[in-house]
């Protein structure tokens, strides 16, 4: 939120969707309650958003509850972040075809993504998108599939006023307020929404809406709710740069303890908005005439992820969890200049046995360093 924020009355909220459509975004995604969680789905009317919905999250548990009230963003997050919109879970990279004469030809399967506006993005997920951009767009080998999808997005971030019990974005410095990565920022009050621009595209959209400035009272109300959302978060990591501490405890006994509880199911990496591990494979047609080369999400909790030709490097769950945690909280600093955790808490909520990354990190650092 900034001093130039404007106010959109709740009764006129659909004007925002109309303005997005008028700006060329025929595809607008917003949070919708479906299949027991909140998913980004196509929306045409403001009434399709989860009005009065609250989420109750605990380690290993996620529930939606319908309550009184007209707020549409009084929840923390769902299982889905922005990741599937830019880094597709499974996609065809290229196709090969063999002619009657036996010659091979190849063609790219890259598609042109439809311009898409996403309403209701959390600050933690904008921070995660920034990390994925560092990996897919700014490395030695930029990914054209990711870049095209990213450049097709217009992001409306919404400050979080109701963090879940599993959230710790304040500890990682990535929330709960919208401060970066957004085209348009938004904060919800009972009477409506404060809007502010983050990019020129966002400023252009606000000009289309032609709204009155937010009052000082409304800005103070948003600041109060943001402060409350910060101080109510009870979970924290033991620091923002844990590489040294974790690397000094690679033989700690707690790795075996968490390895006994972890199921190696990969739920944590699937819902994590920053994890990017994937595998590539070829799927030939039965007639032998065509073949597709695919990329799909993988996980460092899979045995084949560390398969080195004739042996598996990380043969048990203890070693896979250690790889995940030391990479996420340690060696990401070398690769991307910061931790790979944005404090969304999804890995805690969606872990079937409720393993808590914050608790495990604290427990590990309480042990004495390796001799």
PDB file of N, CA and C in Angstrom, residues 227-310:
ATOM      1  N   UNK A 227      -0.574  -5.278  10.564  1.00  0.00           N
ATOM      2  CA  UNK A 227       0.218  -5.470  11.791  1.00  0.00           C
ATOM      3  C   UNK A 227      -0.317  -6.665  12.581  1.00  0.00           C
ATOM      4  N   UNK A 228      -1.625  -6.755  12.678  1.00  0.00           N
ATOM      5  CA  UNK A 228      -2.221  -7.872  13.419  1.00  0.00           C
ATOM      6  C   UNK A 228      -1.894  -9.205  12.749  1.00  0.00           C
ATOM      7  N   UNK A 229      -1.928  -9.222  11.407  1.00  0.00           N
ATOM      8  CA  UNK A 229      -1.601 -10.459  10.676  1.00  0.00           C
ATOM      9  C   UNK A 229      -0.141 -10.847  10.867  1.00  0.00           C
ATOM     10  N   UNK A 230       0.706  -9.879  11.132  1.00  0.00           N
ATOM     11  CA  UNK A 230       2.129 -10.160  11.367  1.00  0.00           C
ATOM     12  C   UNK A 230       2.359 -10.731  12.764  1.00  0.00           C
ATOM     13  N   UNK A 231       1.795 -10.065  13.760  1.00  0.00           N
ATOM     14  CA  UNK A 231       2.095 -10.465  15.144  1.00  0.00           C
ATOM     15  C   UNK A 231       1.376 -11.749  15.554  1.00  0.00           C
ATOM     16  N   UNK A 232       0.330 -12.135  14.819  1.00  0.00           N
ATOM     17  CA  UNK A 232      -0.378 -13.365  15.203  1.00  0.00           C
ATOM     18  C   UNK A 232       0.315 -14.628  14.675  1.00  0.00           C
ATOM     19  N   UNK A 233       1.312 -14.462  13.804  1.00  0.00           N
ATOM     20  CA  UNK A 233       2.014 -15.645  13.305  1.00  0.00           C
ATOM     21  C   UNK A 233       2.930 -16.182  14.405  1.00  0.00           C
ATOM     22  N   UNK A 234       2.701 -17.403  14.796  1.00  0.00           N
ATOM     23  CA  UNK A 234       3.439 -17.973  15.922  1.00  0.00           C
ATOM     24  C   UNK A 234       4.659 -18.785  15.490  1.00  0.00           C
ATOM     25  N   UNK A 235       4.681 -19.224  14.246  1.00  0.00           N
ATOM     26  CA  UNK A 235       5.821 -20.027  13.778  1.00  0.00           C
ATOM     27  C   UNK A 235       6.914 -19.119  13.211  1.00  0.00           C
ATOM     28  N   UNK A 236       8.148 -19.543  13.415  1.00  0.00           N
ATOM     29  CA  UNK A 236       9.294 -18.818  12.871  1.00  0.00           C
ATOM     30  C   UNK A 236      10.373 -19.822  12.483  1.00  0.00           C
ATOM     31  N   UNK A 237      11.214 -19.427  11.546  1.00  0.00           N
ATOM     32  CA  UNK A 237      12.452 -20.155  11.311  1.00  0.00           C
ATOM     33  C   UNK A 237      13.517 -19.599  12.253  1.00  0.00           C
ATOM     34  N   UNK A 238      14.548 -20.370  12.561  1.00  0.00           N
ATOM     35  CA  UNK A 238      15.574 -19.873  13.487  1.00  0.00           C
ATOM     36  C   UNK A 238      16.512 -18.846  12.866  1.00  0.00           C
ATOM     37  N   UNK A 239      16.227 -18.378  11.684  1.00  0.00           N
ATOM     38  CA  UNK A 239      17.046 -17.364  11.021  1.00  0.00           C
ATOM     39  C   UNK A 239      16.756 -17.388   9.538  1.00  0.00           C
ATOM     40  N   UNK A 240      17.275 -16.391   8.810  1.00  0.00           N
ATOM     41  CA  UNK A 240      17.025 -16.334   7.370  1.00  0.00           C
ATOM     42  C   UNK A 240      18.176 -16.904   6.550  1.00  0.00           C
ATOM     43  N   UNK A 241      19.308 -17.164   7.183  1.00  0.00           N
ATOM     44  CA  UNK A 241      20.446 -17.750   6.470  1.00  0.00           C
ATOM     45  C   UNK A 241      20.980 -18.892   7.338  1.00  0.00           C
ATOM     46  N   UNK A 242      20.540 -20.108   7.029  1.00  0.00           N
ATOM     47  CA  UNK A 242      20.829 -21.250   7.901  1.00  0.00           C
ATOM     48  C   UNK A 242      21.866 -22.187   7.313  1.00  0.00           C
ATOM     49  N   UNK A 243      22.519 -21.782   6.230  1.00  0.00           N
ATOM     50  CA  UNK A 243      23.435 -22.700   5.557  1.00  0.00           C
ATOM     51  C   UNK A 243      24.525 -23.209   6.501  1.00  0.00           C
ATOM     52  N   UNK A 244      25.198 -22.299   7.168  1.00  0.00           N
ATOM     53  CA  UNK A 244      26.319 -22.699   8.014  1.00  0.00           C
ATOM     54  C   UNK A 244      25.858 -23.651   9.116  1.00  0.00           C
ATOM     55  N   UNK A 245      24.768 -23.269   9.788  1.00  0.00           N
ATOM     56  CA  UNK A 245      24.281 -24.086  10.888  1.00  0.00           C
ATOM     57  C   UNK A 245      23.871 -25.478  10.445  1.00  0.00           C
ATOM     58  N   UNK A 246      23.218 -25.586   9.295  1.00  0.00           N
ATOM     59  CA  UNK A 246      22.786 -26.899   8.814  1.00  0.00           C
ATOM     60  C   UNK A 246      23.972 -27.717   8.309  1.00  0.00           C
ATOM     61  N   UNK A 247      24.879 -27.078   7.605  1.00  0.00           N
ATOM     62  CA  UNK A 247      26.042 -27.804   7.081  1.00  0.00           C
ATOM     63  C   UNK A 247      26.937 -28.325   8.206  1.00  0.00           C
ATOM     64  N   UNK A 248      26.917 -27.655   9.353  1.00  0.00           N
ATOM     65  CA  UNK A 248      27.715 -28.121  10.491  1.00  0.00           C
ATOM     66  C   UNK A 248      27.045 -29.285  11.220  1.00  0.00           C
ATOM     67  N   UNK A 249      25.830 -29.655  10.777  1.00  0.00           N
ATOM     68  CA  UNK A 249      25.072 -30.714  11.462  1.00  0.00           C
ATOM     69  C   UNK A 249      24.568 -31.766  10.467  1.00  0.00           C
ATOM     70  N   UNK A 250      25.338 -32.068   9.474  1.00  0.00           N
ATOM     71  CA  UNK A 250      24.912 -33.067   8.477  1.00  0.00           C
ATOM     72  C   UNK A 250      24.799 -34.464   9.077  1.00  0.00           C
ATOM     73  N   UNK A 251      25.486 -34.706  10.198  1.00  0.00           N
ATOM     74  CA  UNK A 251      25.415 -36.013  10.854  1.00  0.00           C
ATOM     75  C   UNK A 251      24.546 -35.979  12.105  1.00  0.00           C
ATOM     76  N   UNK A 252      23.738 -34.933  12.265  1.00  0.00           N
ATOM     77  CA  UNK A 252      22.909 -34.808  13.473  1.00  0.00           C
ATOM     78  C   UNK A 252      21.937 -35.984  13.594  1.00  0.00           C
ATOM     79  N   UNK A 253      21.668 -36.359  14.821  1.00  0.00           N
ATOM     80  CA  UNK A 253      20.758 -37.473  15.056  1.00  0.00           C
ATOM     81  C   UNK A 253      19.327 -37.175  14.641  1.00  0.00           C
ATOM     82  N   UNK A 254      18.961 -35.873  14.618  1.00  0.00           N
ATOM     83  CA  UNK A 254      17.575 -35.528  14.286  1.00  0.00           C
ATOM     84  C   UNK A 254      17.217 -35.875  12.846  1.00  0.00           C
ATOM     85  N   UNK A 255      18.185 -35.975  11.949  1.00  0.00           N
ATOM     86  CA  UNK A 255      17.857 -36.379  10.570  1.00  0.00           C
ATOM     87  C   UNK A 255      17.200 -37.770  10.573  1.00  0.00           C
ATOM     88  N   UNK A 256      17.694 -38.661  11.414  1.00  0.00           N
ATOM     89  CA  UNK A 256      17.104 -40.009  11.491  1.00  0.00           C
ATOM     90  C   UNK A 256      15.696 -39.953  12.068  1.00  0.00           C
ATOM     91  N   UNK A 257      15.494 -39.043  13.039  1.00  0.00           N
ATOM     92  CA  UNK A 257      14.172 -38.918  13.653  1.00  0.00           C
ATOM     93  C   UNK A 257      13.133 -38.464  12.622  1.00  0.00           C
ATOM     94  N   UNK A 258      13.449 -37.414  11.874  1.00  0.00           N
ATOM     95  CA  UNK A 258      12.485 -36.939  10.886  1.00  0.00           C
ATOM     96  C   UNK A 258      12.372 -37.934   9.721  1.00  0.00           C
ATOM     97  N   UNK A 259      13.463 -38.645   9.420  1.00  0.00           N
ATOM     98  CA  UNK A 259      13.408 -39.664   8.376  1.00  0.00           C
ATOM     99  C   UNK A 259      12.468 -40.800   8.737  1.00  0.00           C
ATOM    100  N   UNK A 260      12.312 -41.088  10.025  1.00  0.00           N
ATOM    101  CA  UNK A 260      11.374 -42.130  10.466  1.00  0.00           C
ATOM    102  C   UNK A 260       9.931 -41.701  10.250  1.00  0.00           C
ATOM    103  N   UNK A 261       9.663 -40.394  10.390  1.00  0.00           N
ATOM    104  CA  UNK A 261       8.285 -39.902  10.259  1.00  0.00           C
ATOM    105  C   UNK A 261       7.910 -39.587   8.805  1.00  0.00           C
ATOM    106  N   UNK A 262       8.863 -39.137   8.021  1.00  0.00           N
ATOM    107  CA  UNK A 262       8.573 -38.715   6.642  1.00  0.00           C
ATOM    108  C   UNK A 262       8.200 -39.924   5.787  1.00  0.00           C
ATOM    109  N   UNK A 263       7.151 -39.747   4.932  1.00  0.00           N
ATOM    110  CA  UNK A 263       6.681 -40.827   4.063  1.00  0.00           C
ATOM    111  C   UNK A 263       7.309 -40.778   2.672  1.00  0.00           C
ATOM    112  N   UNK A 264       8.131 -39.758   2.408  1.00  0.00           N
ATOM    113  CA  UNK A 264       8.726 -39.579   1.067  1.00  0.00           C
ATOM    114  C   UNK A 264       7.646 -39.485  -0.014  1.00  0.00           C
ATOM    115  N   UNK A 265       6.477 -38.942   0.348  1.00  0.00           N
ATOM    116  CA  UNK A 265       5.378 -38.869  -0.621  1.00  0.00           C
ATOM    117  C   UNK A 265       5.561 -37.738  -1.620  1.00  0.00           C
ATOM    118  N   UNK A 266       6.346 -36.711  -1.248  1.00  0.00           N
ATOM    119  CA  UNK A 266       6.564 -35.581  -2.149  1.00  0.00           C
ATOM    120  C   UNK A 266       5.478 -34.522  -2.110  1.00  0.00           C
ATOM    121  N   UNK A 267       4.504 -34.636  -1.189  1.00  0.00           N
ATOM    122  CA  UNK A 267       3.465 -33.606  -1.079  1.00  0.00           C
ATOM    123  C   UNK A 267       4.079 -32.223  -0.847  1.00  0.00           C
ATOM    124  N   UNK A 268       5.109 -32.164  -0.002  1.00  0.00           N
ATOM    125  CA  UNK A 268       5.711 -30.875   0.349  1.00  0.00           C
ATOM    126  C   UNK A 268       6.296 -30.192  -0.882  1.00  0.00           C
ATOM    127  N   UNK A 269       6.949 -30.949  -1.746  1.00  0.00           N
ATOM    128  CA  UNK A 269       7.550 -30.350  -2.929  1.00  0.00           C
ATOM    129  C   UNK A 269       6.497 -30.005  -3.979  1.00  0.00           C
ATOM    130  N   UNK A 270       5.388 -30.753  -4.005  1.00  0.00           N
ATOM    131  CA  UNK A 270       4.327 -30.455  -4.973  1.00  0.00           C
ATOM    132  C   UNK A 270       3.631 -29.140  -4.641  1.00  0.00           C
ATOM    133  N   UNK A 271       3.372 -28.887  -3.357  1.00  0.00           N
ATOM    134  CA  UNK A 271       2.670 -27.650  -2.984  1.00  0.00           C
ATOM    135  C   UNK A 271       3.621 -26.489  -2.763  1.00  0.00           C
ATOM    136  N   UNK A 272       4.912 -26.759  -2.622  1.00  0.00           N
ATOM    137  CA  UNK A 272       5.881 -25.679  -2.404  1.00  0.00           C
ATOM    138  C   UNK A 272       5.887 -24.761  -3.632  1.00  0.00           C
ATOM    139  N   UNK A 273       5.733 -23.449  -3.434  1.00  0.00           N
ATOM    140  CA  UNK A 273       5.688 -22.548  -4.586  1.00  0.00           C
ATOM    141  C   UNK A 273       7.046 -22.270  -5.209  1.00  0.00           C
ATOM    142  N   UNK A 274       8.140 -22.735  -4.576  1.00  0.00           N
ATOM    143  CA  UNK A 274       9.466 -22.459  -5.142  1.00  0.00           C
ATOM    144  C   UNK A 274      10.145 -23.706  -5.704  1.00  0.00           C
ATOM    145  N   UNK A 275       9.758 -24.906  -5.281  1.00  0.00           N
ATOM    146  CA  UNK A 275      10.420 -26.125  -5.760  1.00  0.00           C
ATOM    147  C   UNK A 275      10.287 -26.240  -7.282  1.00  0.00           C
ATOM    148  N   UNK A 276      11.362 -26.617  -7.938  1.00  0.00           N
ATOM    149  CA  UNK A 276      11.349 -26.669  -9.403  1.00  0.00           C
ATOM    150  C   UNK A 276      11.908 -27.975  -9.960  1.00  0.00           C
ATOM    151  N   UNK A 277      12.158 -28.984  -9.134  1.00  0.00           N
ATOM    152  CA  UNK A 277      12.706 -30.239  -9.646  1.00  0.00           C
ATOM    153  C   UNK A 277      11.753 -30.850 -10.680  1.00  0.00           C
ATOM    154  N   UNK A 278      12.306 -31.374 -11.730  1.00  0.00           N
ATOM    155  CA  UNK A 278      11.495 -32.000 -12.761  1.00  0.00           C
ATOM    156  C   UNK A 278      12.299 -33.106 -13.431  1.00  0.00           C
ATOM    157  N   UNK A 279      11.623 -33.894 -14.222  1.00  0.00           N
ATOM    158  CA  UNK A 279      12.269 -34.943 -14.981  1.00  0.00           C
ATOM    159  C   UNK A 279      11.806 -34.843 -16.433  1.00  0.00           C
ATOM    160  N   UNK A 280      12.619 -35.353 -17.340  1.00  0.00           N
ATOM    161  CA  UNK A 280      12.238 -35.361 -18.750  1.00  0.00           C
ATOM    162  C   UNK A 280      12.216 -36.805 -19.238  1.00  0.00           C
ATOM    163  N   UNK A 281      11.341 -37.074 -20.185  1.00  0.00           N
ATOM    164  CA  UNK A 281      11.166 -38.442 -20.663  1.00  0.00           C
ATOM    165  C   UNK A 281      10.629 -38.424 -22.084  1.00  0.00           C
ATOM    166  N   UNK A 282      10.764 -39.534 -22.763  1.00  0.00           N
ATOM    167  CA  UNK A 282      10.207 -39.684 -24.104  1.00  0.00           C
ATOM    168  C   UNK A 282       9.106 -40.729 -24.071  1.00  0.00           C
ATOM    169  N   UNK A 283       8.023 -40.430 -24.770  1.00  0.00           N
ATOM    170  CA  UNK A 283       6.904 -41.368 -24.873  1.00  0.00           C
ATOM    171  C   UNK A 283       6.652 -41.652 -26.344  1.00  0.00           C
ATOM    172  N   UNK A 284       7.202 -42.749 -26.871  1.00  0.00           N
ATOM    173  CA  UNK A 284       6.985 -43.091 -28.279  1.00  0.00           C
ATOM    174  C   UNK A 284       5.598 -43.714 -28.486  1.00  0.00           C
ATOM    175  N   UNK A 285       5.029 -43.431 -29.646  1.00  0.00           N
ATOM    176  CA  UNK A 285       3.753 -44.053 -30.001  1.00  0.00           C
ATOM    177  C   UNK A 285       3.974 -45.536 -30.268  1.00  0.00           C
ATOM    178  N   UNK A 286       2.900 -46.321 -30.109  1.00  0.00           N
ATOM    179  CA  UNK A 286       3.032 -47.764 -30.286  1.00  0.00           C
ATOM    180  C   UNK A 286       3.424 -48.145 -31.710  1.00  0.00           C
ATOM    181  N   UNK A 287       3.042 -47.301 -32.684  1.00  0.00           N
ATOM    182  CA  UNK A 287       3.393 -47.641 -34.074  1.00  0.00           C
ATOM    183  C   UNK A 287       4.829 -47.267 -34.430  1.00  0.00           C
ATOM    184  N   UNK A 288       5.529 -46.620 -33.503  1.00  0.00           N
ATOM    185  CA  UNK A 288       6.916 -46.279 -33.740  1.00  0.00           C
ATOM    186  C   UNK A 288       7.116 -45.110 -34.685  1.00  0.00           C
ATOM    187  N   UNK A 289       6.025 -44.459 -35.100  1.00  0.00           N
ATOM    188  CA  UNK A 289       6.147 -43.378 -36.069  1.00  0.00           C
ATOM    189  C   UNK A 289       6.365 -42.014 -35.442  1.00  0.00           C
ATOM    190  N   UNK A 290       5.913 -41.820 -34.213  1.00  0.00           N
ATOM    191  CA  UNK A 290       6.045 -40.516 -33.558  1.00  0.00           C
ATOM    192  C   UNK A 290       6.503 -40.711 -32.118  1.00  0.00           C
ATOM    193  N   UNK A 291       7.009 -39.636 -31.563  1.00  0.00           N
ATOM    194  CA  UNK A 291       7.436 -39.666 -30.166  1.00  0.00           C
ATOM    195  C   UNK A 291       7.297 -38.270 -29.590  1.00  0.00           C
ATOM    196  N   UNK A 292       6.966 -38.195 -28.311  1.00  0.00           N
ATOM    197  CA  UNK A 292       6.857 -36.901 -27.618  1.00  0.00           C
ATOM    198  C   UNK A 292       7.881 -36.851 -26.492  1.00  0.00           C
ATOM    199  N   UNK A 293       8.534 -35.687 -26.379  1.00  0.00           N
ATOM    200  CA  UNK A 293       9.484 -35.466 -25.291  1.00  0.00           C
ATOM    201  C   UNK A 293       8.791 -34.594 -24.253  1.00  0.00           C
ATOM    202  N   UNK A 294       8.687 -35.092 -23.028  1.00  0.00           N
ATOM    203  CA  UNK A 294       7.904 -34.419 -21.998  1.00  0.00           C
ATOM    204  C   UNK A 294       8.764 -33.982 -20.824  1.00  0.00           C
ATOM    205  N   UNK A 295       8.250 -32.957 -20.150  1.00  0.00           N
ATOM    206  CA  UNK A 295       8.813 -32.524 -18.857  1.00  0.00           C
ATOM    207  C   UNK A 295       7.690 -32.563 -17.834  1.00  0.00           C
ATOM    208  N   UNK A 296       7.949 -33.153 -16.677  1.00  0.00           N
ATOM    209  CA  UNK A 296       6.938 -33.148 -15.622  1.00  0.00           C
ATOM    210  C   UNK A 296       7.608 -32.978 -14.273  1.00  0.00           C
ATOM    211  N   UNK A 297       6.823 -32.456 -13.319  1.00  0.00           N
ATOM    212  CA  UNK A 297       7.352 -32.228 -11.987  1.00  0.00           C
ATOM    213  C   UNK A 297       7.902 -33.522 -11.395  1.00  0.00           C
ATOM    214  N   UNK A 298       8.979 -33.394 -10.672  1.00  0.00           N
ATOM    215  CA  UNK A 298       9.511 -34.507  -9.913  1.00  0.00           C
ATOM    216  C   UNK A 298       9.793 -34.021  -8.490  1.00  0.00           C
ATOM    217  N   UNK A 299      10.464 -34.812  -7.720  1.00  0.00           N
ATOM    218  CA  UNK A 299      10.713 -34.449  -6.323  1.00  0.00           C
ATOM    219  C   UNK A 299      12.014 -35.077  -5.855  1.00  0.00           C
ATOM    220  N   UNK A 300      12.739 -34.357  -5.020  1.00  0.00           N
ATOM    221  CA  UNK A 300      13.967 -34.919  -4.460  1.00  0.00           C
ATOM    222  C   UNK A 300      13.657 -36.009  -3.440  1.00  0.00           C
ATOM    223  N   UNK A 301      12.363 -36.250  -3.181  1.00  0.00           N
ATOM    224  CA  UNK A 301      11.993 -37.365  -2.310  1.00  0.00           C
ATOM    225  C   UNK A 301      11.801 -38.664  -3.107  1.00  0.00           C
ATOM    226  N   UNK A 302      11.861 -38.587  -4.435  1.00  0.00           N
ATOM    227  CA  UNK A 302      11.788 -39.803  -5.246  1.00  0.00           C
ATOM    228  C   UNK A 302      13.167 -40.453  -5.339  1.00  0.00           C
ATOM    229  N   UNK A 303      13.203 -41.768  -5.293  1.00  0.00           N
ATOM    230  CA  UNK A 303      14.483 -42.477  -5.355  1.00  0.00           C
ATOM    231  C   UNK A 303      15.211 -42.193  -6.666  1.00  0.00           C
ATOM    232  N   UNK A 304      14.457 -42.159  -7.789  1.00  0.00           N
ATOM    233  CA  UNK A 304      15.107 -41.977  -9.094  1.00  0.00           C
ATOM    234  C   UNK A 304      15.696 -40.584  -9.271  1.00  0.00           C
ATOM    235  N   UNK A 305      15.293 -39.644  -8.402  1.00  0.00           N
ATOM    236  CA  UNK A 305      15.818 -38.283  -8.537  1.00  0.00           C
ATOM    237  C   UNK A 305      17.331 -38.240  -8.314  1.00  0.00           C
ATOM    238  N   UNK A 306      17.851 -39.170  -7.520  1.00  0.00           N
ATOM    239  CA  UNK A 306      19.297 -39.185  -7.272  1.00  0.00           C
ATOM    240  C   UNK A 306      19.953 -40.421  -7.897  1.00  0.00           C
ATOM    241  N   UNK A 307      19.285 -41.000  -8.899  1.00  0.00           N
ATOM    242  CA  UNK A 307      19.855 -42.167  -9.577  1.00  0.00           C
ATOM    243  C   UNK A 307      21.010 -41.721 -10.470  1.00  0.00           C
ATOM    244  N   UNK A 308      22.170 -42.333 -10.281  1.00  0.00           N
ATOM    245  CA  UNK A 308      23.386 -41.900 -10.977  1.00  0.00           C
ATOM    246  C   UNK A 308      23.897 -42.966 -11.938  1.00  0.00           C
ATOM    247  N   UNK A 309      23.010 -43.592 -12.675  1.00  0.00           N
ATOM    248  CA  UNK A 309      23.429 -44.557 -13.686  1.00  0.00           C
ATOM    249  C   UNK A 309      23.440 -45.981 -13.186  1.00  0.00           C
ATOM    250  N   UNK A 310      24.077 -46.220 -12.045  1.00  0.00           N
ATOM    251  CA  UNK A 310      24.080 -47.586 -11.539  1.00  0.00           C
ATOM    252  C   UNK A 310      23.852 -47.660 -10.034  1.00  0.00           C
TER     253      UNK A 310
END
